[in-house]
Short mmCIF file of C-alpha atoms in Angstrom, two decimals:
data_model
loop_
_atom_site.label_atom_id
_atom_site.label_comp_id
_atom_site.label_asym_id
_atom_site.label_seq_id
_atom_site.Cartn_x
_atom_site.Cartn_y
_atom_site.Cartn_z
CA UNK A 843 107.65 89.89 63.22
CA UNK A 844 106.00 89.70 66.08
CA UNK A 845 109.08 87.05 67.47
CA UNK A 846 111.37 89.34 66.82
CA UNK A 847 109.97 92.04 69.11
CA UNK A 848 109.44 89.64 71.73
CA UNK A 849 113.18 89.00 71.19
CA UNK A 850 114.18 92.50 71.56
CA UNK A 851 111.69 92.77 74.83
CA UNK A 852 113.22 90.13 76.24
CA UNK A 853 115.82 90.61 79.78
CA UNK A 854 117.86 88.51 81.07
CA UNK A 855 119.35 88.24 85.01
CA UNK A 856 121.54 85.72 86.20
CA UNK A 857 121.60 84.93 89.77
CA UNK A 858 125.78 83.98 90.30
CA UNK A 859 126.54 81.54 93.90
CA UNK A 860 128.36 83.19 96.41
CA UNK A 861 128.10 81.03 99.55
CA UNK A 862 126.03 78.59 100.47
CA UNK A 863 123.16 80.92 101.56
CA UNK A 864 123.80 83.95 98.77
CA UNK A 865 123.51 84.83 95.56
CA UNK A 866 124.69 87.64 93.02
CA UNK A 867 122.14 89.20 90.91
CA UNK A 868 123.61 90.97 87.30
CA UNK A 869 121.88 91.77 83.93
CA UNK A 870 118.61 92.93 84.13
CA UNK A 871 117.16 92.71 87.85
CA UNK A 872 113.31 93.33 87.88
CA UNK A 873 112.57 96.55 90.00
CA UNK A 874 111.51 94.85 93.63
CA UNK A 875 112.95 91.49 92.95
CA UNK A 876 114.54 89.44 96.08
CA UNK A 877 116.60 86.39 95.94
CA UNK A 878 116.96 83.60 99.12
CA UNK A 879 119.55 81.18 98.12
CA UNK A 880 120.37 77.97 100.27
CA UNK A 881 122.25 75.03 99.61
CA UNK A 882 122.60 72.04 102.61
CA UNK A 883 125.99 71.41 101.85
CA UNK A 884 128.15 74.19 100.92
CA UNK A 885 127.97 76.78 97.84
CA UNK A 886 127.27 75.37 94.99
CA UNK A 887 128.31 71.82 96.33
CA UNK A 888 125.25 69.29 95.65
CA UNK A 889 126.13 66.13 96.96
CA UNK A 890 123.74 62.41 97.34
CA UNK A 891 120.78 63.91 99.34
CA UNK A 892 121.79 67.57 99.15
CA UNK A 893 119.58 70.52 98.05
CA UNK A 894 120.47 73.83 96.25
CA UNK A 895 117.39 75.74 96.40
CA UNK A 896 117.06 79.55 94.63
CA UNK A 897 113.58 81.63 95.58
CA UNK A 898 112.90 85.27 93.70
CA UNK A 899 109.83 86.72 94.72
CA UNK A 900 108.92 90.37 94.09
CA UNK A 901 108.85 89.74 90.10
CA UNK A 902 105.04 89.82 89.99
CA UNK A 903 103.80 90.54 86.01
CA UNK A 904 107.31 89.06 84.29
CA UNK A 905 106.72 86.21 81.74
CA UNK A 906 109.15 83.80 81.99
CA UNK A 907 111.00 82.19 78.41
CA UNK A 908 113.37 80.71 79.42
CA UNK A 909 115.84 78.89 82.69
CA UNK A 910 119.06 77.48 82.64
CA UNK A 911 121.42 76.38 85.29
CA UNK A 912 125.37 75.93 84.66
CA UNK A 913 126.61 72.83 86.10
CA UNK A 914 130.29 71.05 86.43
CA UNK A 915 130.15 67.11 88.15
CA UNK A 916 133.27 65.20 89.30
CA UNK A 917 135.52 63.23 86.83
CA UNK A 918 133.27 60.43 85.88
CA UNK A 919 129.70 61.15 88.47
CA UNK A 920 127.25 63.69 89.31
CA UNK A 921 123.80 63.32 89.14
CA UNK A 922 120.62 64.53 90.68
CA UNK A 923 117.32 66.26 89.83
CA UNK A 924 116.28 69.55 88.70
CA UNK A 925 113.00 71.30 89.37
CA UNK A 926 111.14 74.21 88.22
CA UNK A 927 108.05 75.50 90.74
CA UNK A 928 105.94 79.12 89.59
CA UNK A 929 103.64 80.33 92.17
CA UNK A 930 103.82 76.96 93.77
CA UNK A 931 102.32 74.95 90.67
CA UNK A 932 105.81 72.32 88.77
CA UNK A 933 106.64 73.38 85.51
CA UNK A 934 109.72 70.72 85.27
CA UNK A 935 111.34 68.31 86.66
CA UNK A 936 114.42 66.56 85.13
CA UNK A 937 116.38 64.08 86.10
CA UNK A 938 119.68 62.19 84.93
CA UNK A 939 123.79 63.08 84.73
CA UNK A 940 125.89 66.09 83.57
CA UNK A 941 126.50 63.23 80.86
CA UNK A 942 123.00 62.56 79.96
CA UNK A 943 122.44 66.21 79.59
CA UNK A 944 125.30 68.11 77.78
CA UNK A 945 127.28 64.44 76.89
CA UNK A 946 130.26 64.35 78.87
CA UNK A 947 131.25 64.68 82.53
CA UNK A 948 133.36 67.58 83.39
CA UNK A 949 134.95 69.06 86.60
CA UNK A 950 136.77 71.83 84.55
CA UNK A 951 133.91 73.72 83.27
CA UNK A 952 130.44 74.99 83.91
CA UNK A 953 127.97 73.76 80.95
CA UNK A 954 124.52 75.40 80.40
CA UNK A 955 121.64 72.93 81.23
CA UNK A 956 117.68 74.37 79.89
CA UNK A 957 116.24 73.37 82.35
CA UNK A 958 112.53 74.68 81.16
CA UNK A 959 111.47 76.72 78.32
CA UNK A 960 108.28 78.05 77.34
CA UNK A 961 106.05 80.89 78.62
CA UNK A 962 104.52 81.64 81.90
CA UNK A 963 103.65 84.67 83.71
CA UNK A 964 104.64 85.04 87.27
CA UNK A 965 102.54 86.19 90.13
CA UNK A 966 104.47 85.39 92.93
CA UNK A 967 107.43 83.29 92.86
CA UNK A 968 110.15 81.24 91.35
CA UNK A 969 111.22 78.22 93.14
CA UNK A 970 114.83 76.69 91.31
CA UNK A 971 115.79 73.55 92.66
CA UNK A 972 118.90 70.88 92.36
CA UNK A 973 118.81 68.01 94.31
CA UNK A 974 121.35 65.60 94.67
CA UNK A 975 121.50 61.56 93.96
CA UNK A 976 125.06 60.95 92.88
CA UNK A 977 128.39 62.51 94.00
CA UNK A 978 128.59 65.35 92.96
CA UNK A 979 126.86 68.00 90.74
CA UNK A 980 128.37 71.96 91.30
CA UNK A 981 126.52 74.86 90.27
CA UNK A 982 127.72 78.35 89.36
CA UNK A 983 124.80 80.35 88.54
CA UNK A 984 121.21 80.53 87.52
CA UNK A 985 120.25 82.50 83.93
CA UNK A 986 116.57 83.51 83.22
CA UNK A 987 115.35 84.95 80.13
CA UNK A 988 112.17 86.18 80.45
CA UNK A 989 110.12 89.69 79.33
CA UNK A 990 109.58 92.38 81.19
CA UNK A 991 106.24 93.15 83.89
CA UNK A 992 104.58 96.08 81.27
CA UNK A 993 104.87 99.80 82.87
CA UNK A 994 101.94 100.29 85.20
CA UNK A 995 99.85 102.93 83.18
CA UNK A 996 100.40 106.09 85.63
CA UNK A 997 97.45 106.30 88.19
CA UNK A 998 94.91 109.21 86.93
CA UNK A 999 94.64 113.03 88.48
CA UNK A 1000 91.73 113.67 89.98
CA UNK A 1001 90.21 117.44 90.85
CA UNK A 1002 88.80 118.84 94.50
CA UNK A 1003 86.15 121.42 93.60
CA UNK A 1004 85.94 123.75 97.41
CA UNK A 1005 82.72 125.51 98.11
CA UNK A 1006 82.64 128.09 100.96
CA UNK A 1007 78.60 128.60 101.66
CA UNK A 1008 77.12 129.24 98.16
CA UNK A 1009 80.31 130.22 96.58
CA UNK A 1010 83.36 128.40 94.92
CA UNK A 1011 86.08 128.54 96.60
CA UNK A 1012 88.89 126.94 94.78
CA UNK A 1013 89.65 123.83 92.42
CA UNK A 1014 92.54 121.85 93.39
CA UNK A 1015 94.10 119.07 91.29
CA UNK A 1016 96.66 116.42 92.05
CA UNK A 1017 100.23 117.09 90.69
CA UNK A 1018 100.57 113.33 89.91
CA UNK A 1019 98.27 110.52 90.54
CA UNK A 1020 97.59 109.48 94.33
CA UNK A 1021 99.03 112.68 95.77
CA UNK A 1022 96.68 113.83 97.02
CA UNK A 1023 95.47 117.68 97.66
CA UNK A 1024 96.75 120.20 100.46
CA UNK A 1025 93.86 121.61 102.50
CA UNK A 1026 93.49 125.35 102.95
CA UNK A 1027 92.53 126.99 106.19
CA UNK A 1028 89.82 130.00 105.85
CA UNK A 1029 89.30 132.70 107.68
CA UNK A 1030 86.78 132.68 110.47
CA UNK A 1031 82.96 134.68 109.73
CA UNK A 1032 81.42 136.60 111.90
CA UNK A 1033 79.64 134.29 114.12
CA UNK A 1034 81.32 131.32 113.17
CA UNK A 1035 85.33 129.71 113.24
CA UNK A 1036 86.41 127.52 110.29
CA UNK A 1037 86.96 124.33 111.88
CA UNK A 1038 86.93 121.92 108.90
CA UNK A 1039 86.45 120.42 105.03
CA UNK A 1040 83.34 117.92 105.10
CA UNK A 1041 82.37 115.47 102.60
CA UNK A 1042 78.59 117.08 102.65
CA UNK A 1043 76.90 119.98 101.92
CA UNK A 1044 75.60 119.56 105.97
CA UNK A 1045 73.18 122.70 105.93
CA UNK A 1046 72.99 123.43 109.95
CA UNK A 1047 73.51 120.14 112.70
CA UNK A 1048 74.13 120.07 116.21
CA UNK A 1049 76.45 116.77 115.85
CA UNK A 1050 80.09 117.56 114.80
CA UNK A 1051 80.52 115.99 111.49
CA UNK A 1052 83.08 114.14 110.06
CA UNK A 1053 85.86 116.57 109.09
CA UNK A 1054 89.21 116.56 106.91
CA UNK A 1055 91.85 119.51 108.77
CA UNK A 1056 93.53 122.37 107.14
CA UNK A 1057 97.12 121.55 106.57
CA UNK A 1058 96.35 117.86 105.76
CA UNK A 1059 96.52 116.17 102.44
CA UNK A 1060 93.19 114.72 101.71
CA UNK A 1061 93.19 112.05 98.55
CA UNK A 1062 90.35 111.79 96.27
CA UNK A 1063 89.24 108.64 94.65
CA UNK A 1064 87.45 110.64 91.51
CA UNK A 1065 86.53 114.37 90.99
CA UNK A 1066 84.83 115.26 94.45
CA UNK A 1067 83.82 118.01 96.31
CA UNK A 1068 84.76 119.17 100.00
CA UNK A 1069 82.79 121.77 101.69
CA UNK A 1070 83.88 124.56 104.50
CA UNK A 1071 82.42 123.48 107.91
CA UNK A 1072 82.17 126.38 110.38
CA UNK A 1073 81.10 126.04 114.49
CA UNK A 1074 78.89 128.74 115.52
CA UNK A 1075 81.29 131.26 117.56
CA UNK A 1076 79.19 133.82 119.45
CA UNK A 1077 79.40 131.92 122.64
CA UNK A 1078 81.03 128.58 122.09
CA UNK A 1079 83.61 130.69 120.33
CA UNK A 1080 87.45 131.13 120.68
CA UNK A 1081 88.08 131.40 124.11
CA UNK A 1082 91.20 133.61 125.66
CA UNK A 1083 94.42 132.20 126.09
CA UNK A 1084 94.94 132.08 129.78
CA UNK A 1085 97.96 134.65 131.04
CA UNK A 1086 97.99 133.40 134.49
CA UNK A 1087 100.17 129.61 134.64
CA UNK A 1088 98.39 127.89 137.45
CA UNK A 1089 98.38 124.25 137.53
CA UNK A 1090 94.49 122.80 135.76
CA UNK A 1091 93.00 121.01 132.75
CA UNK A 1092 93.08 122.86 129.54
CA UNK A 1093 93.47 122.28 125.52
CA UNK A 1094 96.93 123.12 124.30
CA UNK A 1095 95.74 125.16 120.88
CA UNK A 1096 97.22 126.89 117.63
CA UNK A 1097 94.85 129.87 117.11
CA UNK A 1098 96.06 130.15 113.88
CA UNK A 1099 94.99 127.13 112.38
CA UNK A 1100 91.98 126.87 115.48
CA UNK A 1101 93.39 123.26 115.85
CA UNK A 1102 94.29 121.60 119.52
CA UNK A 1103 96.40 118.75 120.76
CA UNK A 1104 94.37 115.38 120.99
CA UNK A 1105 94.60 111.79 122.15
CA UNK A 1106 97.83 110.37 123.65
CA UNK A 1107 101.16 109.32 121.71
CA UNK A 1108 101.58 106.58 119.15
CA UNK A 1109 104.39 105.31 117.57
CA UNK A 1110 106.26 108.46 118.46
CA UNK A 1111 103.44 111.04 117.28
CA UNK A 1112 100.22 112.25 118.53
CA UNK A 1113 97.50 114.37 116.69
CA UNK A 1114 95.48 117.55 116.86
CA UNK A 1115 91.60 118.18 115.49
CA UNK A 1116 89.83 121.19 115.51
CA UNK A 1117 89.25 123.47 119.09
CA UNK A 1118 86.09 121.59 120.58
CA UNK A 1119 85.69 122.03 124.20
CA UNK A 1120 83.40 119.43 124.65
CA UNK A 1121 85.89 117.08 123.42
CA UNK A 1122 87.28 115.48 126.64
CA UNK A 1123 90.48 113.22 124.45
CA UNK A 1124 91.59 117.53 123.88
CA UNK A 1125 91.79 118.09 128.06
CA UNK A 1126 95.13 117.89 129.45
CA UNK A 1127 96.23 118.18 133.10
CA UNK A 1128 98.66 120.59 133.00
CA UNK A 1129 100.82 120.70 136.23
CA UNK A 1130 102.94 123.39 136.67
CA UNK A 1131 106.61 123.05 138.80
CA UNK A 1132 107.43 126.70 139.23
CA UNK A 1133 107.19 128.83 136.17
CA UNK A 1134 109.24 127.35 133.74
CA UNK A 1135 108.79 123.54 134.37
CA UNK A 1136 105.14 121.51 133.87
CA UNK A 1137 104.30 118.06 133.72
CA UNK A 1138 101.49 117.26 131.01
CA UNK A 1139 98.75 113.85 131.06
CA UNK A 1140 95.66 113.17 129.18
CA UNK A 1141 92.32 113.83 131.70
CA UNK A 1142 90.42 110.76 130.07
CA UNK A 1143 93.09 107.98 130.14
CA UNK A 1144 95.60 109.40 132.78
CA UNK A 1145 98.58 108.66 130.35
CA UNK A 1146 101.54 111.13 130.32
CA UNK A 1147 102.66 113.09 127.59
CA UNK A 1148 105.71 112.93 127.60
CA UNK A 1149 109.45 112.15 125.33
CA UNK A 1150 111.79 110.42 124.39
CA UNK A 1151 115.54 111.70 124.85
CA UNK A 1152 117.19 108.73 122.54
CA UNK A 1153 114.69 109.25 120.00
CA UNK A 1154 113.72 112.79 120.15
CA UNK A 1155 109.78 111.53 119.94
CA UNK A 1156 106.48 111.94 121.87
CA UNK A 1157 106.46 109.52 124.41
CA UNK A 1158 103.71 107.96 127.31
CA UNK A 1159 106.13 108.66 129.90
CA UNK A 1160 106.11 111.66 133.29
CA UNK A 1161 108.57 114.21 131.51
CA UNK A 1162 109.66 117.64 132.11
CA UNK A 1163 108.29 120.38 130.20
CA UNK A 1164 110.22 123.29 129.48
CA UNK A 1165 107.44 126.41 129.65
CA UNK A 1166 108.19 129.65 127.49
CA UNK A 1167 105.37 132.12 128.89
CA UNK A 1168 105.13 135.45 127.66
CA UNK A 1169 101.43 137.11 127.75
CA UNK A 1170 98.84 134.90 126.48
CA UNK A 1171 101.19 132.48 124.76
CA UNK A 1172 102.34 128.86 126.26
CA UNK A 1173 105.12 126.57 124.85
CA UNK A 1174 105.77 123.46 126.38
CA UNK A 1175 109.44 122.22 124.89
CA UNK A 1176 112.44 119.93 125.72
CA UNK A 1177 116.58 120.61 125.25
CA UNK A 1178 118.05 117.02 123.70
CA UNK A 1179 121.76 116.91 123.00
CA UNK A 1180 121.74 121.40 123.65
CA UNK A 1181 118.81 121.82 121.06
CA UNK A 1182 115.56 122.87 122.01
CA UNK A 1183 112.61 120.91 120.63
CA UNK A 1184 109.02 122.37 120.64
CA UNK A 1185 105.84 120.38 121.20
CA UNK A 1186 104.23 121.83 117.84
CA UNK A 1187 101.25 120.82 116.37
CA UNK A 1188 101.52 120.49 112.82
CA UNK A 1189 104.79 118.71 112.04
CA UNK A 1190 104.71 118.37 108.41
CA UNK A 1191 105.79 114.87 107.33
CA UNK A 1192 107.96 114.59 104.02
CA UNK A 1193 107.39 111.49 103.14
CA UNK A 1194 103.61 111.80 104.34
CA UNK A 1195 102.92 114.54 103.36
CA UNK A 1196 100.79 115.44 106.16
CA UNK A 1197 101.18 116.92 109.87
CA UNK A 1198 101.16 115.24 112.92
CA UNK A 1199 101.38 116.82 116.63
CA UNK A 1200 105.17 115.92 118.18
CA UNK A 1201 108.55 117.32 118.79
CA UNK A 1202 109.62 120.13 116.80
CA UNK A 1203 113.66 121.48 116.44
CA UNK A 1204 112.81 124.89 117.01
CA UNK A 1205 113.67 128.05 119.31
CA UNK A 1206 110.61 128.65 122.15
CA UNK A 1207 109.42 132.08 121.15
CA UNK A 1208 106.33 134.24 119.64
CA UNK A 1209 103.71 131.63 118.26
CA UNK A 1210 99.76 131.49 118.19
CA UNK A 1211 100.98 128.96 120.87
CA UNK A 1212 98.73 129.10 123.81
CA UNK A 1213 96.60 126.89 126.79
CA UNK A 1214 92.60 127.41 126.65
CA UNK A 1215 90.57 126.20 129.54
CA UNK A 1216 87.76 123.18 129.41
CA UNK A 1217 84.82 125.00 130.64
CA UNK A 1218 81.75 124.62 128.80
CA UNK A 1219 80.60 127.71 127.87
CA UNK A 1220 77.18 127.13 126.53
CA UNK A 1221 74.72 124.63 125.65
CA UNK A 1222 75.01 126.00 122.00
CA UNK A 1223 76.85 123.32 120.00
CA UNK A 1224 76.10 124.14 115.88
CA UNK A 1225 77.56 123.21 112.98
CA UNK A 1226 76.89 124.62 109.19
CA UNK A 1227 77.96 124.63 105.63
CA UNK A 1228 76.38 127.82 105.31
CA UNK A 1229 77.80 130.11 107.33
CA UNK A 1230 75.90 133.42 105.13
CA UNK A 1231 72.96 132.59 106.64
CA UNK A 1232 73.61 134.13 110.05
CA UNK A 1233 75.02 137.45 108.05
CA UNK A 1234 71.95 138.75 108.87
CA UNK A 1235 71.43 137.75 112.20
CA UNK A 1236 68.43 139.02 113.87
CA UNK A 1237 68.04 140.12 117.60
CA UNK A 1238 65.40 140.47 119.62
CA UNK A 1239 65.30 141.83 123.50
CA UNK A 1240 61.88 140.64 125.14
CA UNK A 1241 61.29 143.27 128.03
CA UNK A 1242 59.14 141.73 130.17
CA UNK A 1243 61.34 138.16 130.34
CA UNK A 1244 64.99 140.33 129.60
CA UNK A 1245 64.97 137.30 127.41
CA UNK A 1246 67.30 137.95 123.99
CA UNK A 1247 66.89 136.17 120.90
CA UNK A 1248 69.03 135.41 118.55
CA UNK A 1249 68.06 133.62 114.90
CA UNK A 1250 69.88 132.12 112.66
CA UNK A 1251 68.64 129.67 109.56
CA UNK A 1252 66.39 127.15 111.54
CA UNK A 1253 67.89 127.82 114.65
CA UNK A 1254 67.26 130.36 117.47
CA UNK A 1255 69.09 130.71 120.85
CA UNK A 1256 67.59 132.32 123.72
CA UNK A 1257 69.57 134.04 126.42
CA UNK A 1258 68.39 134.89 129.74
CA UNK A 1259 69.74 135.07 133.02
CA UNK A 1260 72.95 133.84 131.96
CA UNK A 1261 71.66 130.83 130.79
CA UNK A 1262 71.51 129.65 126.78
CA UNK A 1263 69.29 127.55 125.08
CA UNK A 1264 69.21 126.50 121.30
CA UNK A 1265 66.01 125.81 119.89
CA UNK A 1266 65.37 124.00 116.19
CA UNK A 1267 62.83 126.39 114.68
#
């Protein structure tokens, strides 16, 4: 019984010479599988001292049954050897004449020589060899019977439980195994801009944490848990988009998704993060030619931001922006082959299924498109998972020092004079 349903699992391919460095593949190919043929003479010519050699890799998890070659020799001669090598360990070697092996020469027709049978599991590779020692052996093709690699069971679907402060948020699952969850942006509090998923439940710390983005597919390894990061706002907050265009270092920023351009470009993309002014790889020198040309580099390297016309990508090169200006908003964009082309920051990816910062087809127009500038604006720099406890902020004035407090969880921050000061309480 149970040879029988081996027999009805079993495949079989057959890899057919077409020149003396290709092969055919028929029957039943295994998913991934890649043949390198290669004989020293010519097709499936095997001469004294010649080698046919036949290498499939990509057929990790088949077991092997069975391998035959089919052979013709000359008139009256043809001999050589035939070897078998899995995952670089010999299986079989044999040696002799088309006559010793199927009882007759023949250069008419192609008989089937075994030239191993048995059962072995493949990991890597198959390595067929003929090898030459008497003119002349011919072969046509290669036939291996062997049983399927077993269906990989599908990878599991994990679950993303979202807490914003003390309440749930949402509970995203996976559609399929490895794909992942899309990230939500929420809405700003008062007080404190979204800027971020984290890992940890981080209470209140003046170190920015570790943060997965809105927009961005982040991919579990078991049933986790992701939890809304906010910056405190009040004076680090979301600064005005400048109106005037005069040449300086500033953050090219969505509003929208309160996410900036960053770093320089790689492999024909760049990236964005969350709006931090006090990150310097998010300052840009942006120099403008006129009003509707500028020239963009990164402050902390010097490298350009630039494109590239033959591939339509972000590129370290000096190239022209296009500006679109209207108000507050700022697009910086190119015109390749009469289409325009938008330096956007969230690209979505297909394949990926995430963004990336880059070129854009797209018409210049309304957006939450704008340029911020890189002043600090206080020594206030606090993050929290808990945004609900500063609903209730509480405000003091002290008269005699015109000093104002503010409190929040463990923190206070005292203004005076202009100047800021956070204080762990």
């Amino acid at each position: 019984m149970n040879g029988m349903f081996a027999m009805i699992l079993s495949a079989v391919m057959t890899w057919t010479v077409q020149s003396k460095s290709s092969v055919q593949g028929s029957g039943e190919l295994p998913a991934g599988v890649t043949a390198e043929y290669d004989c020293t003479y010519q097709k499936g010519t095997v001469r004294a001292g010649d080698v046919a050699t036949l290498v499939l890799t990509g057929i990790a998890g088949i077991e092997v049954q069975q391998i035959d070659y089919y052979l013709r020799s000359n008139t009256s001669s043809g001999a050589g050897t035939i070897t078998v090598t899995a995952d670089g360990t010999l299986l079989a070697t044999k040696s002799g004449s088309l006559r010793d092996w199927c009882g007759t020469y023949d250069a008419d027709n192609y008989h089937a020589v075994m030239a191993w049978q048995g059962s072995r599991l493949i990991s890597e590779s198959l390595v067929l060899q003929l090898g030459g020692s008497t003119n002349s052996l011919y072969i046509e093709r290669f036939v291996i019977t062997y049983l399927p690699a077993p269906p990989e069971p599908p990878a599991p679907t994990y679950t993303v439980t979202l807490t914003d402060g003390n309440q749930l948020y949402a509970t995203l699952t996976e559609s399929s195994g490895g794909a992942g969850v899309l990230l939500p942006a929420l809405p700003n509090r008062t007080h404190w801009r979204f800027v971020g998923w984290s890992e940890r439940d981080l209470g209140t710390i003046d170190e920015q944490p570790s943060l997965h983005y809105a927009g961005n597919r982040f991919y579990p390894t078991g049933n986790d848990s992701l939890w809304a990061v906010y910056q405190y706002a009040e004076m680090q907050g979301e600064k005005p988009f400048v109106e005037e265009l005069i040449s300086g270092v500033y953050m090219y920023v969505n509003r929208d998704l309160h996410v900036a351009l960053r770093g320089v470009p790689a492999n024909g993309r760049m990236t964005s993060a969350a709006v931090d002014t006090y990150d310097d790889n998010q300052h840009y020198q942006i120099t403008f030619v006129g009003t509707d040309t500028a020239y963009i580099s990164h402050v902390p390297t010097g490298t350009p931001i630039g494109y590239s016309v033959a591939s339509r990508t972000m590129a370290d090169q000096a190239s022209p922006w296009r500006v679109y200006h209207s108000g507050d908003q700022t697009i910086f964009y190119t015109v390749i082959g009469g289409k325009n082309y938008v330096l956007w920051l969230n690209v979505y990816d297909t394949q990926t299924q995430n963004n990336y910062a880059g070129l854009l087809q797209a018409n210049p127009g309304v957006s939450p498109m704008g340029l911020q500038d890189t002043m600090m604006p206080t020594e206030l720099y606090a993050f929290t998972t808990h945004p609900e406890w500063a609903l209730g902020i509480d405000e003091t004035q002290e008269a005699a020092s015109a000093e104002r407090i503010i409190r929040f969880g463990n923190y206070e921050i005292h203004i005076q004079n202009g100047h800021k000061k956070l204080y762990l309480r």
